[in-house]
XYZ file of C-alpha atoms in Angstrom:
522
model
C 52.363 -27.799 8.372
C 49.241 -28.145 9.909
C 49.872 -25.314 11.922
C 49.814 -23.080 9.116
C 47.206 -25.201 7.582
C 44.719 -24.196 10.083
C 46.405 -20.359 10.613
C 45.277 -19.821 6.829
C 41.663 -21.222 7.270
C 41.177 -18.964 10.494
C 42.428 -16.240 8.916
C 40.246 -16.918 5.942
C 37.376 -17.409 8.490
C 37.901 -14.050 9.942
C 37.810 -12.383 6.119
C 34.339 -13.753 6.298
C 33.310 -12.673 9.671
C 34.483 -8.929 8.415
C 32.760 -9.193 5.025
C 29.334 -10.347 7.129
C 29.750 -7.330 9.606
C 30.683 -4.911 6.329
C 27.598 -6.105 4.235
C 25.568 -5.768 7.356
C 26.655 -2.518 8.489
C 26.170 -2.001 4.477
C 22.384 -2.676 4.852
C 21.978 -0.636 7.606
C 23.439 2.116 6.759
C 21.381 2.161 3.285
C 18.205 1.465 5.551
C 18.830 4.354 8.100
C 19.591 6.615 5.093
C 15.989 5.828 3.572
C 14.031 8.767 5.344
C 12.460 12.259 4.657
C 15.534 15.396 4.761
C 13.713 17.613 3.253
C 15.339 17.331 -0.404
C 13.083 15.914 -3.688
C 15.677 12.778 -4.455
C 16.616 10.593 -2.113
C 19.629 8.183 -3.642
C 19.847 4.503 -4.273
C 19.098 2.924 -0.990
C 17.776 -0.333 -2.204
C 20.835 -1.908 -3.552
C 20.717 -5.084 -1.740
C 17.482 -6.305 -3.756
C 19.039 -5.541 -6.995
C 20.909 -8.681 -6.757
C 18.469 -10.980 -5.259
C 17.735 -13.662 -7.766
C 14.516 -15.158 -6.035
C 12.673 -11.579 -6.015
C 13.461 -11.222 -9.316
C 12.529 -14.627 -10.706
C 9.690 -14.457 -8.885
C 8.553 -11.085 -9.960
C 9.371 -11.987 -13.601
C 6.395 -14.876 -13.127
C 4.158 -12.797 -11.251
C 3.838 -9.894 -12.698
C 4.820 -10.839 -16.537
C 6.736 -8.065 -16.182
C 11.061 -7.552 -16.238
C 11.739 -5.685 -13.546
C 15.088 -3.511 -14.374
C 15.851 -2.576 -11.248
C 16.786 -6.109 -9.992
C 18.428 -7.190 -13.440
C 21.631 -7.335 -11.808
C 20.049 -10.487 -9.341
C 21.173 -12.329 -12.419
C 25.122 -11.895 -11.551
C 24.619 -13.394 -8.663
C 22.971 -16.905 -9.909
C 26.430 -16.565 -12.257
C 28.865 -16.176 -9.566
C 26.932 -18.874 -7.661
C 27.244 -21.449 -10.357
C 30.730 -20.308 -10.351
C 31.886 -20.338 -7.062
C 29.046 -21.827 -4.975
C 26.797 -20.594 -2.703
C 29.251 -18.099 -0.748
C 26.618 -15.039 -0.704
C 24.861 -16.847 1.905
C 28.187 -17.326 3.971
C 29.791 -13.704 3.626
C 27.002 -11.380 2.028
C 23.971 -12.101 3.151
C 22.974 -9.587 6.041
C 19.846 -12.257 7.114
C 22.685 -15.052 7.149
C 25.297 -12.524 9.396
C 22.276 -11.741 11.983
C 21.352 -15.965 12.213
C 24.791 -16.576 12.086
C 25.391 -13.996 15.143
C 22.530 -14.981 17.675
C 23.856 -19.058 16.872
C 27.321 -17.424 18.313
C 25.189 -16.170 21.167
C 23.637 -19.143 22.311
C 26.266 -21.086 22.047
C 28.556 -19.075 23.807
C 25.362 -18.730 26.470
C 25.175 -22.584 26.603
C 22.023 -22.032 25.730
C 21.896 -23.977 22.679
C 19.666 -26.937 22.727
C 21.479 -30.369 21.104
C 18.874 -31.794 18.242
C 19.928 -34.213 15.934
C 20.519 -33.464 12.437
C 17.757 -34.782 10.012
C 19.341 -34.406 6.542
C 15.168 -35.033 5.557
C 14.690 -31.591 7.076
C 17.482 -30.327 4.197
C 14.782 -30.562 1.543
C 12.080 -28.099 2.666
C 13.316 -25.238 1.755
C 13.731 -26.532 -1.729
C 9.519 -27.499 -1.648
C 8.738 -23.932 -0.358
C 11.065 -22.703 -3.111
C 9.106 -24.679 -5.354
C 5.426 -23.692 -3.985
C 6.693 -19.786 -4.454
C 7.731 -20.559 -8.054
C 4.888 -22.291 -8.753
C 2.813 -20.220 -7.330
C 3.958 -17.379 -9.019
C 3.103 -18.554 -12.314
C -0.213 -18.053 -11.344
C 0.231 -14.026 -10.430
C 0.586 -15.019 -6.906
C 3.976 -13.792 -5.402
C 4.310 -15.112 -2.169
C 8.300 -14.830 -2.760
C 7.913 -11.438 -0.546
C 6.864 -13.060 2.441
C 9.330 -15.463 2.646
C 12.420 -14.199 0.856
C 15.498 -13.092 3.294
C 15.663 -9.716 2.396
C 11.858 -8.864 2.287
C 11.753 -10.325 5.665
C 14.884 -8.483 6.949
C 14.207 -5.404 6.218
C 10.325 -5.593 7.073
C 11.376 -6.353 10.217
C 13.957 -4.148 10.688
C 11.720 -1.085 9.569
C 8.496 -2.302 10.829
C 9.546 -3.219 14.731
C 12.632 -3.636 15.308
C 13.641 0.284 14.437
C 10.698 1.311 16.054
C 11.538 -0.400 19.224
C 14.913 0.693 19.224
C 13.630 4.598 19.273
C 10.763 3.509 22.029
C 14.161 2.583 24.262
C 16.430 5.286 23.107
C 13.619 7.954 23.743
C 12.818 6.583 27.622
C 17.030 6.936 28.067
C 16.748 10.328 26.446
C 14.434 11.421 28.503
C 17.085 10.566 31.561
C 19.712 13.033 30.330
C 19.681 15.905 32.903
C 21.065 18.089 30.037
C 18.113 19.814 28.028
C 19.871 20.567 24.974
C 21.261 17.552 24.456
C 17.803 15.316 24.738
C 16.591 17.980 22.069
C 19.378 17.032 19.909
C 19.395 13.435 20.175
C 15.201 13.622 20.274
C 15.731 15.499 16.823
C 18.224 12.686 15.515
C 15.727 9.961 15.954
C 13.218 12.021 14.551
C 14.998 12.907 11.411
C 16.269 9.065 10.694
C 12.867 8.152 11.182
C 12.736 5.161 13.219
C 10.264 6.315 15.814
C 7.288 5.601 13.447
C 4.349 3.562 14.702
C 3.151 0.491 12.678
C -0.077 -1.390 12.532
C 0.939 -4.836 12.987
C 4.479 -4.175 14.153
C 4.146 -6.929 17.228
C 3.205 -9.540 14.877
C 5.670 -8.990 12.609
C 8.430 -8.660 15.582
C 6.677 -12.125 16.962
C 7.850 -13.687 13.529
C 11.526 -12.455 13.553
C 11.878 -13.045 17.083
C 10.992 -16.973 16.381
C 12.860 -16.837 13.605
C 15.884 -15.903 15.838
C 14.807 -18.598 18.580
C 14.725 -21.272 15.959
C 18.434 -20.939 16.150
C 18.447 -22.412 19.848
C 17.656 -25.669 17.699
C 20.191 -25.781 14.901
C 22.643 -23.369 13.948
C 21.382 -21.226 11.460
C 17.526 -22.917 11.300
C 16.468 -20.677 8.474
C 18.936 -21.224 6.088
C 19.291 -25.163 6.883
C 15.895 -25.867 6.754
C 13.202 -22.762 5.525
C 15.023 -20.373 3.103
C 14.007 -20.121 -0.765
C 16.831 -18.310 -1.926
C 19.196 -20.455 -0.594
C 17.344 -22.856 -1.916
C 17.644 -21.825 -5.448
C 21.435 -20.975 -4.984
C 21.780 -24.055 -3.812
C 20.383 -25.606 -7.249
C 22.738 -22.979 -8.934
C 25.950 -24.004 -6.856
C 25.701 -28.073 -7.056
C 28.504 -27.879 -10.097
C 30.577 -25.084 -9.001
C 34.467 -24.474 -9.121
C 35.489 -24.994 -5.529
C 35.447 -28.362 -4.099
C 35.944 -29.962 -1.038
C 39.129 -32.501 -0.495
C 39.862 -34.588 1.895
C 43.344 -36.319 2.258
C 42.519 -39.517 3.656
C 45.776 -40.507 4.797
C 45.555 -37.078 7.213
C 41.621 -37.906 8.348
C 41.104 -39.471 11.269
C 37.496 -39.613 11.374
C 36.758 -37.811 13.958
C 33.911 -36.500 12.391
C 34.847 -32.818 14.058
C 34.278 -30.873 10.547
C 30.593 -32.395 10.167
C 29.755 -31.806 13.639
C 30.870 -28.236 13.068
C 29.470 -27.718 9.701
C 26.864 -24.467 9.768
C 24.665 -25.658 7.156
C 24.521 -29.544 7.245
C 26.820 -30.079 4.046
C 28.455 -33.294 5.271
C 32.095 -32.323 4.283
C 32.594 -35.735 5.965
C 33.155 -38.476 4.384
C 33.937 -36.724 0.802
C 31.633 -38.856 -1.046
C 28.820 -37.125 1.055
C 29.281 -33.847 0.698
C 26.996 -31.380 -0.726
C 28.024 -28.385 -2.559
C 24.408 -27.231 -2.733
C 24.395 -26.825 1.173
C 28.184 -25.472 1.691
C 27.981 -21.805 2.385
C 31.912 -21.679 2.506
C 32.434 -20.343 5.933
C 35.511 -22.573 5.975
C 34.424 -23.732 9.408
C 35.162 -27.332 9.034
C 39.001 -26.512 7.489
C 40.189 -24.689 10.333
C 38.012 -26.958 13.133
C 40.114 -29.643 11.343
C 42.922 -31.133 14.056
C 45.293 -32.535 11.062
C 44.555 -30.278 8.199
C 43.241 -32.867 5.991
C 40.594 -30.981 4.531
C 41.299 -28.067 1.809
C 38.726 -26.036 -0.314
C 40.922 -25.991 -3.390
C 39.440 -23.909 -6.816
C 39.334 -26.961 -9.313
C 37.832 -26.699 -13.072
C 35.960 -29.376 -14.558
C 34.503 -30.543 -11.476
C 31.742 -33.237 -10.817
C 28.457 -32.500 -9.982
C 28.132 -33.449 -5.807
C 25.093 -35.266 -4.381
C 22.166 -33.568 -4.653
C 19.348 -33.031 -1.831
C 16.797 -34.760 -3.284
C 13.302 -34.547 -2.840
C 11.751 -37.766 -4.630
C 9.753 -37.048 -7.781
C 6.561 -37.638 -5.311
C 7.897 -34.529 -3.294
C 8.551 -31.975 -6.356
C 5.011 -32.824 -7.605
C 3.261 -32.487 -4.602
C 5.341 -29.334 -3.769
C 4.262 -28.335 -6.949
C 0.123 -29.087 -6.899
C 0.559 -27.132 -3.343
C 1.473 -24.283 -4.794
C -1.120 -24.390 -7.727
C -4.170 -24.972 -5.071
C -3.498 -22.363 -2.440
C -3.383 -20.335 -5.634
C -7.648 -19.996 -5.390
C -7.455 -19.731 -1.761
C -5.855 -16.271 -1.393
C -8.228 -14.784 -4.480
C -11.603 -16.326 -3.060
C -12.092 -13.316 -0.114
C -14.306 -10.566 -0.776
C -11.276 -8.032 0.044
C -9.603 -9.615 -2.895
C -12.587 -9.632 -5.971
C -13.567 -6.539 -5.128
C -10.763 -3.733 -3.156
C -12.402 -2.251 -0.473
C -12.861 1.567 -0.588
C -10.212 2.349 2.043
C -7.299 0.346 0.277
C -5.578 3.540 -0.994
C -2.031 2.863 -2.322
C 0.613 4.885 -2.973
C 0.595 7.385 -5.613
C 2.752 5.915 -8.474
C 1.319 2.430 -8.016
C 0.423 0.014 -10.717
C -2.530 -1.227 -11.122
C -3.838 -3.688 -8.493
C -2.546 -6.860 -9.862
C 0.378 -6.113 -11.429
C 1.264 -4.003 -8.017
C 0.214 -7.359 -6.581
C 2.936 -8.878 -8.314
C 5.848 -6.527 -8.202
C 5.382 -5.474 -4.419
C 7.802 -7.444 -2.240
C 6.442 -6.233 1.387
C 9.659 -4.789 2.114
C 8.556 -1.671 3.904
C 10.886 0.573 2.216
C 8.320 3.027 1.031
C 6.550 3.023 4.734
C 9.975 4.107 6.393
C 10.188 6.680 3.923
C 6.769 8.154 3.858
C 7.263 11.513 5.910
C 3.790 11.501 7.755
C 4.186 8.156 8.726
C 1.018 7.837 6.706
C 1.885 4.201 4.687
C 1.103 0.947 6.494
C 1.326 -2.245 6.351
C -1.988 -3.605 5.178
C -3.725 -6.814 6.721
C -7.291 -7.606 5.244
C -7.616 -4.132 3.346
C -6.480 -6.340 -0.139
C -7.136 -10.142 1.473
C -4.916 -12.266 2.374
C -2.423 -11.833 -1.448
C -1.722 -8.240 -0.304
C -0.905 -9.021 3.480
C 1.873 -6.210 4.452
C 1.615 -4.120 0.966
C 1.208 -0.750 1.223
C -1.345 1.068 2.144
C -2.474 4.697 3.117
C -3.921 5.861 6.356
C -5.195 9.157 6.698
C -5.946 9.043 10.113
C -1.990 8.257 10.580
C -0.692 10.655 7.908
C -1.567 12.206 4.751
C 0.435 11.868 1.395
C 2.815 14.872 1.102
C 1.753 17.007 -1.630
C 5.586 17.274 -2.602
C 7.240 14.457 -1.914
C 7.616 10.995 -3.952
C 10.062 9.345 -2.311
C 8.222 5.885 -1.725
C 8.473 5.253 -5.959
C 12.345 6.151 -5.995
C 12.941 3.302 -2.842
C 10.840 0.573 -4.157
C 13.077 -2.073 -5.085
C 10.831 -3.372 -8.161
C 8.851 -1.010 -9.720
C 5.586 -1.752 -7.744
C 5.715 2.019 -7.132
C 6.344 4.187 -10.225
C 9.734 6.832 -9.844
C 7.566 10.002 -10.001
C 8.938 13.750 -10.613
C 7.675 16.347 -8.124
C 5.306 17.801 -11.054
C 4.116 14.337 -12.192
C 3.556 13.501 -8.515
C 1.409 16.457 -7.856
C -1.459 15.564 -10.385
C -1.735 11.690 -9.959
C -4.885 11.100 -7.462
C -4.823 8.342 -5.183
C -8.496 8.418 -4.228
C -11.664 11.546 -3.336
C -12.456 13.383 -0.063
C -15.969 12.696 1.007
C -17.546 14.726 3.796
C -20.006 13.554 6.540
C -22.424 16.141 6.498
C -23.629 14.403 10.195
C -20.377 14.947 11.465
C -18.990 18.179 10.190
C -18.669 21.118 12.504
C -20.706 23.816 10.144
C -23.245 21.268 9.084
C -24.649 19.952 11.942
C -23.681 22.572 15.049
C -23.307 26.048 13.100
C -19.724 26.117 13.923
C -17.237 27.849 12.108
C -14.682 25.312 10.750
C -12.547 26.058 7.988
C -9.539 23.560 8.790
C -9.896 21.076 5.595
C -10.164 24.101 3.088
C -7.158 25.717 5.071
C -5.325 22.834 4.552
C -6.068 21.630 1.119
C -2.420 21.520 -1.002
C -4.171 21.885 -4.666
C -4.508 24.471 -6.724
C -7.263 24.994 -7.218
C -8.002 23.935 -3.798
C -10.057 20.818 -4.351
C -12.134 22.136 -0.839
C -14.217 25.089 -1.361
C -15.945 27.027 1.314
C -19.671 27.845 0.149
C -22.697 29.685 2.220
C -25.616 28.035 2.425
C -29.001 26.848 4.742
C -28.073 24.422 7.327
C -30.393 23.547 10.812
C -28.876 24.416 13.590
C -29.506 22.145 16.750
C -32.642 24.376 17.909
C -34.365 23.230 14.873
C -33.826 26.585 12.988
C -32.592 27.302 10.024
C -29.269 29.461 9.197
C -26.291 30.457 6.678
C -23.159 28.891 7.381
C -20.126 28.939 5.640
C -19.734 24.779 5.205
C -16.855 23.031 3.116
C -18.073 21.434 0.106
C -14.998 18.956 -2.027
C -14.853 19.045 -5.992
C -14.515 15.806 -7.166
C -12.393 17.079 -10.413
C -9.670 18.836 -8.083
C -9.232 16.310 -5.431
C -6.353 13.793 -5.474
C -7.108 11.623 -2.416
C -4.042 13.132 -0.332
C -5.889 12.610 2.821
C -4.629 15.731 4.728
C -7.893 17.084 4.927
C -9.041 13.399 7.189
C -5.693 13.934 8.848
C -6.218 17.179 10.115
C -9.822 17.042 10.920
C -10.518 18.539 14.586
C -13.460 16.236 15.111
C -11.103 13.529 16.488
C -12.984 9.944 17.176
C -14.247 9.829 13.637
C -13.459 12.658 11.365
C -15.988 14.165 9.571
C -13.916 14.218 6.370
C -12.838 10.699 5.328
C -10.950 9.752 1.749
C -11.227 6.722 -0.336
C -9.611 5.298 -3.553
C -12.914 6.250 -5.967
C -11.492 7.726 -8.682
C -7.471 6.592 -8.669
C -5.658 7.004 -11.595
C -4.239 3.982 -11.755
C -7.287 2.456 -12.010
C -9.174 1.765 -15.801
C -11.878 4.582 -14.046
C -11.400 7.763 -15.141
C -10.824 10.760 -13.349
C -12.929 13.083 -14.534
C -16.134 13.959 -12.769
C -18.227 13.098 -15.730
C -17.245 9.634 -15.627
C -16.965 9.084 -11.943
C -20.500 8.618 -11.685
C -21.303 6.842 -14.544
């Protein structure tokens, strides 16, 4: 009997191993698929945040907005209350990479013993509460720290990157010719080989992240992670229970020792729903069978983690006064004239509070032109969006960054709509530009201008030469009422160190300014 007692829960643990490496395979698939081929539409490819329930609480807050795209996040906080907190344990793709690397250093020996603090249990619920709270003040920090944000940041943002960086070096090893073109063309058109500001930093985080699991077995979603925080809150009165027959139990203790989340499955009394992720390790670790996970309706409510009234409200005035703290920079009162977003965006704080710093419009962007953004908006937009000319320009046909944003942050554009929202002006440097200052014939910007009618004319006029005298020269001069801040025209500048063409975001659409040149100036 407890042979087949323990076959069952092994094979049930090896269900969940396969469901981890589907869902995972699942999310990068979608993430590999979210890149430029040349057609207008690009698919669905941000499925996974459509059912994440702290993005989309937290977005509700923050913005005042319902975002429709993650609705369905609201099925999962009903299958949690119904079955428990199993998305952690077998959907999750940040839980199946943890969960893998603990394997690892176990297996490695390289796993550090550290005694379990059950005190430890309760921070994730006070960050969960500072987000919250926090967020009720227009402040979503719930990007930063939620699983899937911080997944697929990192993914995009350096750990894709780093992966081409190798796989180009062993390309370049192939003897065959043809076959580094292909494979060099591959990378090129999944678009992984793009270059990030920041992209150490942000690998420094997920790399610790990783390490923390040298400590305890899955660190981040024991001790740090929000969501599982609030599924935890969701899952304390749930259908499947844990039983243990105590004429079977020993005491041995094996199944808590075991346990990947700190539930306490031992003794019974103990346990706590709120922290099972029903992996099903400490069934099938179990040397009698004496513990079953048995579906059971009408169920008690299990011991809570609690963090002591003193705790919530603290956790709660933290996340009220940091709230002044993140607005207080100067890069926050007033955006700076190189913080051009996306075309499509919202307006600054409600894009503020929809944007989840996910990176999914940055792998997108064709030109490579989006980045992350560090002190462009202060400290509330850390890794939003932004555009760098001098990295890429915005394609004048493309709007594939508003159908991959997972929450609206970034309106869906059509090609034609697309086309006549402006982002920002082209300004040029007269004491840099080719014509203006060394009679040179330059006619690249104007070449390369997408509108119609091209928002850079070429006009003659009187310029000095270098000599001191005085002579026509064809010189590029921008209208204001044609331009739409695509930043080509920066991009493609020949004067290299500083180009003598530069855009900025005077004049965006999305902002209460209008376009027009009469009212630009105003």
């Amino acid at each position: 009997m407890n042979a087949k007692h323990s076959a069952f829960y092994r094979l049930v643990q090896r269900g969940r191993i396969l469901s981890q490496t589907a869902f995972f395979l699942l999310f990068l698939g979608l993430l590999l698929q979210t890149h430029f081929s040349n057609e207008d539409y690009i698919g669905n490819t941000e499925g996974f945040f459509r059912f994440d329930p702290l993005l989309a609480v937290s977005t509700l807050f923050a913005s005042r907005t319902f975002a429709q795209s993650i609705a369905l996040a609201f099925i999962s906080l009903a299958l949690t209350v119904l079955f428990g907190r199993f998305i952690c344990g077998w959907v999750c793709p940040m839980g199946s990479v943890l969960q893998f690397f603990s394997f690892i250093f176990k297996k490695s020996k390289l796993h550090v013993p550290a005694i379990q603090r059950n005190g430890l249990l309760a921070l994730k619920y006070a960050i969960m509460m500072v987000v919250f709270v926090s967020s009720m003040f227009a402040l979503d920090l719930a990007g930063l720290l939620d699983p899937l944000s911080l997944l697929y940041r990192s993914f995009i943002l350096a750990v894709l990157p780093a992966i081409a960086v190798v796989s180009e070096s062993a390309i370049a090893l192939m003897p065959h010719q043809g076959m580094r073109e292909s494979l060099s063309r591959s990378l090129q058109d999944l678009a992984i080989g793009h270059t990030f500001d920041q992209a150490l930093l942000i690998a420094m985080i997920f790399i610790s992240l990783l390490l923390l699991n040298l400590l305890r077995e899955r660190f981040w979603c024991r001790y740090l992670c929000p969501a599982g925080a609030l599924l935890g809150i969701c899952a304390r009165r749930n259908l499947v229970q844990i039983k243990v027959d105590a004429n079977k139990c020993t005491g041995c203790n094996l199944c808590t020792l075991q346990c990947q989340t700190q539930a306490e499955p031992f003794p019974q009394e103990k346990w706590k729903s709120g922290e099972c992720i029903y992996c099903y390790t400490c069934a099938s670790a179990c040397p009698t069978a004496a513990i079953r996970l048995p579906v059971e309706f009408g169920s008690k409510v299990s011991r809570p983690i609690s963090l002591g009234r003193r705790r919530w409200v603290l956790s709660a005035v933290f996340g009220c006064s940091i709230v002044p703290f993140f607005r207080i920079s100067g890069s926050s009162t007033r955006a700076g004239a190189k913080l051009i977003r996306p075309p499509g965006s919202k307006p600054e704080g409600q894009f503020l509070g929809l944007c989840v710093k996910c990176g999914e419009c940055m792998k997108v962007c064709p030109t490579n032109a989006l980045q992350p953004a560090f002190d462009q908006a202060g400290p509330e937009g850390l890794w939003t969006p932004v555009l760098v000319p001098r990295m890429g320009y915005c394609e004048y046909y493309c709007s594939l960054c508003g159908q991959v944003c997972p929450t609206g942050a970034i309106k869906e554009l059509k090609i034609r709509e697309k086309t006549k929202i402006r982002i920002g002006t082209a300004w040029i440097n007269k004491n840099r530009c080719l014509p203006y200052i060394l009679g040179k014939a330059c006619r690249v910007c104007e070449e390369k201008c997408p509108t119609s009618p091209k928002a850079i004319e070429i006009v003659e006029t009187e310029v000095m030469l270098p000599n001191g005298t005085w002579d026509a020269q064809d010189v590029p001069v921008v209208n204001p009422d044609s331009c739409i801040g695509c930043g080509i025209c920066e991009t493609k500048c020949p004067v290299a160190d500083e180009p003598a063409i530069y855009c900025t975001n005077f004049g965006e659409s999305r902002s209460a300014q209008s376009a027009a040149t009469g009212d630009l100036f105003q």
